PDB file of C-alpha atoms in Angstrom:
ATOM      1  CA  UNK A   1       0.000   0.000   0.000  1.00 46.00           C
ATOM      2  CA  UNK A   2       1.309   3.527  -0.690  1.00 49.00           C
ATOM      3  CA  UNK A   3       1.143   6.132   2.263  1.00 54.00           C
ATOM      4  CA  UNK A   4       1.273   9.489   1.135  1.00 66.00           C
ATOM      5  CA  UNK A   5       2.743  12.097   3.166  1.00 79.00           C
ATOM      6  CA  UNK A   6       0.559  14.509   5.360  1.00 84.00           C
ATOM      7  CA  UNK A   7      -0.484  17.881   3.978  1.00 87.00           C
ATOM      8  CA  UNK A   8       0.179  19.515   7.288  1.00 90.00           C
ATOM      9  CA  UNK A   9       2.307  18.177  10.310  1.00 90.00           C
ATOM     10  CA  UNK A  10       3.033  20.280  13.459  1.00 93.00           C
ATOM     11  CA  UNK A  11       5.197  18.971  16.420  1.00 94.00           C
ATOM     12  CA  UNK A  12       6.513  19.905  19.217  1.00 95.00           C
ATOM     13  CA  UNK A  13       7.658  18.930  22.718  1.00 96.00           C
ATOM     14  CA  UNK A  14       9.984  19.369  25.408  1.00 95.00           C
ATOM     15  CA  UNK A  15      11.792  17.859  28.528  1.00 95.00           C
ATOM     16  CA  UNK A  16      13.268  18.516  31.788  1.00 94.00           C
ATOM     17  CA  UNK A  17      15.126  16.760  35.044  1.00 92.00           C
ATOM     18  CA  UNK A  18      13.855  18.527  38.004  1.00 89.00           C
ATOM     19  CA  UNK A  19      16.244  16.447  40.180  1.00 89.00           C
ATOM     20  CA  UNK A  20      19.154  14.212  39.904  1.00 89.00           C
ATOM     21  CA  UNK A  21      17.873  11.020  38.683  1.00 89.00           C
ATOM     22  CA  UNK A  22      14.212  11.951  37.642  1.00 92.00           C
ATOM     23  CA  UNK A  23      12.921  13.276  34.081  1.00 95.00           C
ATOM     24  CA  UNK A  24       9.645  14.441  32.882  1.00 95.00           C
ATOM     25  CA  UNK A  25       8.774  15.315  29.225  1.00 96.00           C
ATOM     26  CA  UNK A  26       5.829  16.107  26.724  1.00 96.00           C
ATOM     27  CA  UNK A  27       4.742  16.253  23.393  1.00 96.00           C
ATOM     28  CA  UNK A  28       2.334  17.388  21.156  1.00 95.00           C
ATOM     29  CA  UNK A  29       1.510  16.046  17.241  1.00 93.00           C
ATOM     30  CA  UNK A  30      -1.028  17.720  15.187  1.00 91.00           C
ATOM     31  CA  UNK A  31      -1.136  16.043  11.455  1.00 90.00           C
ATOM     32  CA  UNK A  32      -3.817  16.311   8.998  1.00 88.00           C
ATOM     33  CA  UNK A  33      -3.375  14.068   5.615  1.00 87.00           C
ATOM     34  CA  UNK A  34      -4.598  15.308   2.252  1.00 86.00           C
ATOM     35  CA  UNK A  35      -8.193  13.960   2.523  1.00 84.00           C
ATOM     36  CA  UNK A  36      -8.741  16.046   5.427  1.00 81.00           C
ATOM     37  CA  UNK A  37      -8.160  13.472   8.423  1.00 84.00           C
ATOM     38  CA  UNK A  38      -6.965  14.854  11.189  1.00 85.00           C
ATOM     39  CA  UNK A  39      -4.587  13.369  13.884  1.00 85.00           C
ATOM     40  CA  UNK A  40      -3.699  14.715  17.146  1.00 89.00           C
ATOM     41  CA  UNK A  41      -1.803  13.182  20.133  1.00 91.00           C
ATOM     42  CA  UNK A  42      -1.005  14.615  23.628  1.00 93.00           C
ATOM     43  CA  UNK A  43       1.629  12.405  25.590  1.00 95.00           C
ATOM     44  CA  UNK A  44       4.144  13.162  28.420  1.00 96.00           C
ATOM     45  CA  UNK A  45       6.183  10.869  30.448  1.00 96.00           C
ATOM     46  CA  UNK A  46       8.318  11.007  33.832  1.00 96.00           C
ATOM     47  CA  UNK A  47      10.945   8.741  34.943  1.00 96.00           C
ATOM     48  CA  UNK A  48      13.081   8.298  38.018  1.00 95.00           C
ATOM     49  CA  UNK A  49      15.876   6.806  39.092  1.00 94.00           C
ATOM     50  CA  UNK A  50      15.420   4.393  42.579  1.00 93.00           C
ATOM     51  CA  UNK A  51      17.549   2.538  45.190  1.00 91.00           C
ATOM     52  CA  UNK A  52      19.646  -1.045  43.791  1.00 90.00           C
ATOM     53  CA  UNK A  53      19.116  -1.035  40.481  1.00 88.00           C
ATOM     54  CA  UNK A  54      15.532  -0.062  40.184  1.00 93.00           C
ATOM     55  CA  UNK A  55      14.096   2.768  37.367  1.00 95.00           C
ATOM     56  CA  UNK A  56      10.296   3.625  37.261  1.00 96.00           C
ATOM     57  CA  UNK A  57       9.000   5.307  34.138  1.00 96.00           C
ATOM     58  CA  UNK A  58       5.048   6.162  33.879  1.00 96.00           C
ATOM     59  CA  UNK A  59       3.486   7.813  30.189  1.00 95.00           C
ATOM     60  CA  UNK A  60       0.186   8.537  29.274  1.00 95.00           C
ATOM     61  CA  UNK A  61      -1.450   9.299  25.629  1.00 93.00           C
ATOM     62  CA  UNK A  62      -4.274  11.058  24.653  1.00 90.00           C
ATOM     63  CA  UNK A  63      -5.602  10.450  20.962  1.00 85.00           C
ATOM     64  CA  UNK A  64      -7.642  13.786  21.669  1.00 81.00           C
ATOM     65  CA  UNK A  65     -10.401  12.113  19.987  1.00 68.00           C
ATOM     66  CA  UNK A  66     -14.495  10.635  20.942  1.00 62.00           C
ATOM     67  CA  UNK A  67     -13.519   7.286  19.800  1.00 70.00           C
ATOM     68  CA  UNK A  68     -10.350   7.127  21.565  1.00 71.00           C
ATOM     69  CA  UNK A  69      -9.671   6.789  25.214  1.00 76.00           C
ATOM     70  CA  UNK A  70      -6.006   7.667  27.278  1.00 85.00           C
ATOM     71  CA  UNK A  71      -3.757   5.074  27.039  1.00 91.00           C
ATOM     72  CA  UNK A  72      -1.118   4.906  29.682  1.00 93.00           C
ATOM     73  CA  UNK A  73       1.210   2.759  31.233  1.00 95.00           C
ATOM     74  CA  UNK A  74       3.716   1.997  33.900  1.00 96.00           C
ATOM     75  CA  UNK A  75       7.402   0.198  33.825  1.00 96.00           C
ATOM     76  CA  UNK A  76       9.955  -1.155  36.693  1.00 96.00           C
ATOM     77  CA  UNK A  77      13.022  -2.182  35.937  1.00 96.00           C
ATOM     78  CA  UNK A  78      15.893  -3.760  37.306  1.00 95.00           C
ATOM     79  CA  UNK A  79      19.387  -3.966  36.220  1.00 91.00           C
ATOM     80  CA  UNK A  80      20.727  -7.562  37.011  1.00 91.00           C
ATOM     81  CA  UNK A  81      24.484  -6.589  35.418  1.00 84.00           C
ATOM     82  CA  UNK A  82      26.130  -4.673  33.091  1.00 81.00           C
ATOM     83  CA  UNK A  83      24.254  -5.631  30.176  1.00 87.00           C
ATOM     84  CA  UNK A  84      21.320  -7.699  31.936  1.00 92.00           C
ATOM     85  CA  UNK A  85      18.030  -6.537  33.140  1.00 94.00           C
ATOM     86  CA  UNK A  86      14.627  -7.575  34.167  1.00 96.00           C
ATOM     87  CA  UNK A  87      11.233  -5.376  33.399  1.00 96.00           C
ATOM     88  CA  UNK A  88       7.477  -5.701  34.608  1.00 96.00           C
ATOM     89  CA  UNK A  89       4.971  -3.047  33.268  1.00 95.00           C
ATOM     90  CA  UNK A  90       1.019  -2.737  33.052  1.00 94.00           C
ATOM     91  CA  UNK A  91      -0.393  -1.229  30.186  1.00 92.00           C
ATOM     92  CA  UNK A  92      -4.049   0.152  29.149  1.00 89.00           C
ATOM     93  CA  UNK A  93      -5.052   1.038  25.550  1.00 85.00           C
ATOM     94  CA  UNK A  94      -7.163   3.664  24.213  1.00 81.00           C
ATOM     95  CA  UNK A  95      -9.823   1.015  23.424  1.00 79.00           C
ATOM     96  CA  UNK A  96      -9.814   0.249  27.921  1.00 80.00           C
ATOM     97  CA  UNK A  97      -7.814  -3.387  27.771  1.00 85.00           C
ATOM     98  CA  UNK A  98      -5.270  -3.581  30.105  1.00 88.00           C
ATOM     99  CA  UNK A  99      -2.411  -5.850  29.894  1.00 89.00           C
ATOM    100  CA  UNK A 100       1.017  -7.090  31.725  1.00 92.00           C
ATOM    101  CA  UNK A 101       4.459  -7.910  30.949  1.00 92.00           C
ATOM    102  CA  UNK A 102       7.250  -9.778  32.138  1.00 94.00           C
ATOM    103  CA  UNK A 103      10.264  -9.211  30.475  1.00 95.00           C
ATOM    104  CA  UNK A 104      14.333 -10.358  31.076  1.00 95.00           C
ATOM    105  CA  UNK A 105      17.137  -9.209  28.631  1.00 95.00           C
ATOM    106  CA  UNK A 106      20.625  -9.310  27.563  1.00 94.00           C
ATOM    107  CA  UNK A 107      21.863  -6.829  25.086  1.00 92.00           C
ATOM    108  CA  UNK A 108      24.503  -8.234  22.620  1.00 89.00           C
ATOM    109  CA  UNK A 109      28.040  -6.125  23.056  1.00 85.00           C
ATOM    110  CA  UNK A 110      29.398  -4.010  20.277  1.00 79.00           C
ATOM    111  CA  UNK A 111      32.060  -7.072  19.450  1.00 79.00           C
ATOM    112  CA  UNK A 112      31.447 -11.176  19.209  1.00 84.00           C
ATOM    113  CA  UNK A 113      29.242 -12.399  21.812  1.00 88.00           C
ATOM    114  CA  UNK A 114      25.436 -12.517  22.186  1.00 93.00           C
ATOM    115  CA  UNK A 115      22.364 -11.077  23.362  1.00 94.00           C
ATOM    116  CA  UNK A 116      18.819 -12.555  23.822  1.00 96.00           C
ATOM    117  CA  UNK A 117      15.202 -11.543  25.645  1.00 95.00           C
ATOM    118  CA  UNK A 118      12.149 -13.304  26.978  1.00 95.00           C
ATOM    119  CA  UNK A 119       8.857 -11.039  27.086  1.00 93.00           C
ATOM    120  CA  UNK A 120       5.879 -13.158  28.474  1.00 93.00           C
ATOM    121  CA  UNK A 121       2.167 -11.231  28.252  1.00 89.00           C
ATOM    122  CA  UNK A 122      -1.094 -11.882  29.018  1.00 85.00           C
ATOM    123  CA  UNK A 123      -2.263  -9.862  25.944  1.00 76.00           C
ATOM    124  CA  UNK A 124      -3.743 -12.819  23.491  1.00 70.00           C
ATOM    125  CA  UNK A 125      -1.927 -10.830  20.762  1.00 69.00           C
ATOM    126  CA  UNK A 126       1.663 -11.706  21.816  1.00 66.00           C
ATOM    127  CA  UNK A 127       1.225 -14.049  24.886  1.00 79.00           C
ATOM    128  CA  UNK A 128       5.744 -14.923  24.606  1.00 89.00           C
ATOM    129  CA  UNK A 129       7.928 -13.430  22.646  1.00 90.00           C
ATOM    130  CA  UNK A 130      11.827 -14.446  22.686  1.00 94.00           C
ATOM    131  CA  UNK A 131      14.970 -13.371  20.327  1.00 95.00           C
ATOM    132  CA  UNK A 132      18.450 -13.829  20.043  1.00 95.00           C
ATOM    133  CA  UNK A 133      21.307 -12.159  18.735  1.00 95.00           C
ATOM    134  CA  UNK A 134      24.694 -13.468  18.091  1.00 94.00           C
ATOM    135  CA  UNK A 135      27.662 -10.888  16.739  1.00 89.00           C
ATOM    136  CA  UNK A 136      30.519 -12.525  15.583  1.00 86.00           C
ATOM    137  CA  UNK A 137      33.655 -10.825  13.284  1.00 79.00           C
ATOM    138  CA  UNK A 138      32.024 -11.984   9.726  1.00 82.00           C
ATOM    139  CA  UNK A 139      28.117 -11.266  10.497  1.00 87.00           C
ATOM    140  CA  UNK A 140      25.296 -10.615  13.321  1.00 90.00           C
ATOM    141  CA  UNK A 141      22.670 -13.615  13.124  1.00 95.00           C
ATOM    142  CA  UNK A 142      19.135 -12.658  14.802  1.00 95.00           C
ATOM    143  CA  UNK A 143      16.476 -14.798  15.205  1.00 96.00           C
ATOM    144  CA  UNK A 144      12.922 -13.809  16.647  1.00 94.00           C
ATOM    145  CA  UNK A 145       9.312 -15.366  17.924  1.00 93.00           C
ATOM    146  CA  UNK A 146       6.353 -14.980  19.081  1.00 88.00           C
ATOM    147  CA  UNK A 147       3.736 -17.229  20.074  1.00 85.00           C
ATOM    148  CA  UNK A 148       0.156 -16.737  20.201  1.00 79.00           C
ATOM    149  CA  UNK A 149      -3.079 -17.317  18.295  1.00 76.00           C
ATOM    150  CA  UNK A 150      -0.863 -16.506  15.193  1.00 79.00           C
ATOM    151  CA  UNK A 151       2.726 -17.952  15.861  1.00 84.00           C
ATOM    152  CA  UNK A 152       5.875 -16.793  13.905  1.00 89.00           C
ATOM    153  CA  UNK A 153       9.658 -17.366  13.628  1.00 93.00           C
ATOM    154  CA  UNK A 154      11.926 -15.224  11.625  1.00 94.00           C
ATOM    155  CA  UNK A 155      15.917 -16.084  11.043  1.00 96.00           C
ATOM    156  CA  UNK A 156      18.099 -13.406   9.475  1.00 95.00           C
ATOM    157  CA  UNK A 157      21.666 -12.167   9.334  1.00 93.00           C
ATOM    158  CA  UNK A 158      23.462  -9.357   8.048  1.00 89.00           C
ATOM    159  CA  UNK A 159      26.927  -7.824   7.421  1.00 87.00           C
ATOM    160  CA  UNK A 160      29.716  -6.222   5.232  1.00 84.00           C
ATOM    161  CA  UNK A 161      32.203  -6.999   3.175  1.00 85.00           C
ATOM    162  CA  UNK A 162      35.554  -5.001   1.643  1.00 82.00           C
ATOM    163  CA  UNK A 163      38.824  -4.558   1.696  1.00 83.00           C
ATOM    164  CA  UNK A 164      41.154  -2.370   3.284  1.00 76.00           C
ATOM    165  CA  UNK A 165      45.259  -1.563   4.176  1.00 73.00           C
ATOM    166  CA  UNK A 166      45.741  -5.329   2.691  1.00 74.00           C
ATOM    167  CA  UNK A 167      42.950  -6.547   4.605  1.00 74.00           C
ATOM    168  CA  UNK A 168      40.066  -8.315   2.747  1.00 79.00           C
ATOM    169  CA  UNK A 169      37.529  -8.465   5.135  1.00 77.00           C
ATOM    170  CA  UNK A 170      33.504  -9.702   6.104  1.00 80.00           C
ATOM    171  CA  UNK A 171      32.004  -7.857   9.136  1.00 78.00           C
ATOM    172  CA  UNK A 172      29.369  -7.049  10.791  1.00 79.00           C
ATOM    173  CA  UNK A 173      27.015  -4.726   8.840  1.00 79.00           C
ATOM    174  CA  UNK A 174      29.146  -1.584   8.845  1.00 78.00           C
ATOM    175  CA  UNK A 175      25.753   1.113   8.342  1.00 74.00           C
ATOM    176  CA  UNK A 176      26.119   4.672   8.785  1.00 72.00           C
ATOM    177  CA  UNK A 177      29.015   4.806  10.943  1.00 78.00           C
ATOM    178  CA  UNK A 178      32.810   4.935  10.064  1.00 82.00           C
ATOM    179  CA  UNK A 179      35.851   1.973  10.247  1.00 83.00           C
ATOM    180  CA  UNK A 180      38.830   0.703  10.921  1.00 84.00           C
ATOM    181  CA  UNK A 181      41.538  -1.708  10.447  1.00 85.00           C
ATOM    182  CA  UNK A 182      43.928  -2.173  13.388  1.00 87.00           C
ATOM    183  CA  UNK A 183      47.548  -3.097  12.917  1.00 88.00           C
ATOM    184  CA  UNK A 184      49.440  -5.181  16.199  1.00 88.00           C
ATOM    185  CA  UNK A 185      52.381  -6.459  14.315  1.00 84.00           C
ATOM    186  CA  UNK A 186      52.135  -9.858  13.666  1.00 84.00           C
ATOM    187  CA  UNK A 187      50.635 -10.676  16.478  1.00 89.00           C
ATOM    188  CA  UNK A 188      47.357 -12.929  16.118  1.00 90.00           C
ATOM    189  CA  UNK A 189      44.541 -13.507  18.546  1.00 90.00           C
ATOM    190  CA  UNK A 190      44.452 -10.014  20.320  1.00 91.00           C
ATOM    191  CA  UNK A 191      41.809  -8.181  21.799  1.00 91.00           C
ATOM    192  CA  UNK A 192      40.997  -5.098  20.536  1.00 90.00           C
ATOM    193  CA  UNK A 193      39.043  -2.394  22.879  1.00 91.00           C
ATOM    194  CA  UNK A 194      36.613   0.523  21.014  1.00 88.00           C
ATOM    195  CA  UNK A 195      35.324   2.673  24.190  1.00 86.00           C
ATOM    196  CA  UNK A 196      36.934  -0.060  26.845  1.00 87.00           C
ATOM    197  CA  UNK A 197      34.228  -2.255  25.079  1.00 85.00           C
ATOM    198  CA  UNK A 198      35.582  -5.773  23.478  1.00 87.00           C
ATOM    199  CA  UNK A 199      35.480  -5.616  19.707  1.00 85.00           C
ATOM    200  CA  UNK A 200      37.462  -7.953  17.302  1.00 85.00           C
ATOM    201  CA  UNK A 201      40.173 -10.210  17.246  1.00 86.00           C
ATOM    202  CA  UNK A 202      43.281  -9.745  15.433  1.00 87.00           C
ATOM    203  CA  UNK A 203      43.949 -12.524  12.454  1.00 84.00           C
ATOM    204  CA  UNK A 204      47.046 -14.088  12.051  1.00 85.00           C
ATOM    205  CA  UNK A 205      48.363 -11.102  10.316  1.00 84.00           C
ATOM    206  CA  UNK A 206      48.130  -9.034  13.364  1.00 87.00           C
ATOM    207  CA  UNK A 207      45.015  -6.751  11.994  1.00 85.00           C
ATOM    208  CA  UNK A 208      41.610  -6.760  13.232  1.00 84.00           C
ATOM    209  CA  UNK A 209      38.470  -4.745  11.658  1.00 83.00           C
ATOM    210  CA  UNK A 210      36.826  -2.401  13.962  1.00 85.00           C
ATOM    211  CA  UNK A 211      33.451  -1.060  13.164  1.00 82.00           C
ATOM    212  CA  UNK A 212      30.863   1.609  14.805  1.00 82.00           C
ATOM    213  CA  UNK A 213      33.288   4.519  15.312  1.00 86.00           C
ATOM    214  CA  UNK A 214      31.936   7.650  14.945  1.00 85.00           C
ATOM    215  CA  UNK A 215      32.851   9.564  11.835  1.00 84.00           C
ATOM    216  CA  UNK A 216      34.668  12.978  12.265  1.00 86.00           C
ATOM    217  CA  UNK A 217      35.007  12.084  16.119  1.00 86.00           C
ATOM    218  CA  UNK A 218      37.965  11.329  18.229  1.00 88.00           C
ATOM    219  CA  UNK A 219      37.583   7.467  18.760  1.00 88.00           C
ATOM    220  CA  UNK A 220      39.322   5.657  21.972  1.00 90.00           C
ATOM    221  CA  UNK A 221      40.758   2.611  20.225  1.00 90.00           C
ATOM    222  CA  UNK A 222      42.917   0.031  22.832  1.00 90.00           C
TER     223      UNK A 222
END
């Protein structure tokens, strides 16, 4: 289907942090599409930062429409580790359903290694939902599902490949964001640091392909 773009769009919106560790924010869209429909949403959203780990974060929406109720909704979450974390939230739609989540997580690190989550619901829609990522030097492999009245499964990978300073290369899809190729002598198998973060390996020519830096930016490369 083609979606054409609106005739007129008007946004706006605006945050603050009235103390250390808490945040509040709005916004205001006002769109109307070339066959006259008119869209407007009202939303704002506070968060705040709590005691061992713990964030709270509330929003609420307002279609500013007869047919359409608030929505709103409410999240806790824990951090479990650097890159682990466990979430519970209750949400309400415009239309009045209300529905709860249970959610753990792992996000995958900028180098190899792996990242997955498990989001369990009681919304008949998306009752569990799991996915997995695995980065590895070549290519990032991600594989979702979701199970419910309609189940799916969807397997997919992605990545780059070029050459560079003698170095013919397959990585991890490189996008928007800049490159490098790292030199250590001959030295094979060495860990090379973007940001004190683990992100390639050097080959047995001593070079290693490091990807995400930001163009036009000082990068920290160890």
């Amino acid at each position: 289907a083609t979606v054409s773009k609106p005739r007129e769009l008007l946004r706006g919106g605006g945050g603050l942090s009235p103390f250390r560790g808490g945040s509040l924010g709005v916004s205001y869209i006002d769109q109307r599409s070339w066959a006259g429909d008119r869209f407007r949403i009202l939303s704002a959203n506070a968060g705040v930062v709590l005691p061992n780990g713990f964030n709270l974060s509330v929003f609420a929406a307002d279609l500013m429409s007869k047919k359409a109720g608030l929505s709103f909704g409410i999240n806790l979450t824990k951090a479990l580790g650097p890159q682990r974390s466990a979430s519970v939230s209750l949400n309400r739609s415009n239309n009045g359903n209300y529905s709860k989540r249970l959610a753990v997580s792992q996000s995958a690190p900028i180098g190899p290694g792996m990242g997955w989550n498990i989001e369990a619901s009681d919304d008949i829609r998306q009752e569990l939902r799991t996915g997995f990522t695995l980065n590895t030097n070549a290519l990032q492999v991600n594989v979702d599902a979701a199970f419910s009245d309609t189940s799916m499964v969807r397997v997919g990978a992605n990545g780059s490949v070029g050459w560079m300073k003698g170095l013919a290369f397959a990585s991890r899809y490189i996008s928007d964001h800049s490159f490098a190729v790292v030199e250590v002598g001959d030295l094979a198998g060495v860990r090379v640091y973007r940001a004190n973060q683990y992100a390639a390996t050097t080959n047995r020519k001593g070079k290693a392909l490091v990807t995400g830096l930001l163009p036009y930016e000082d990068n920290r490369i160890s």
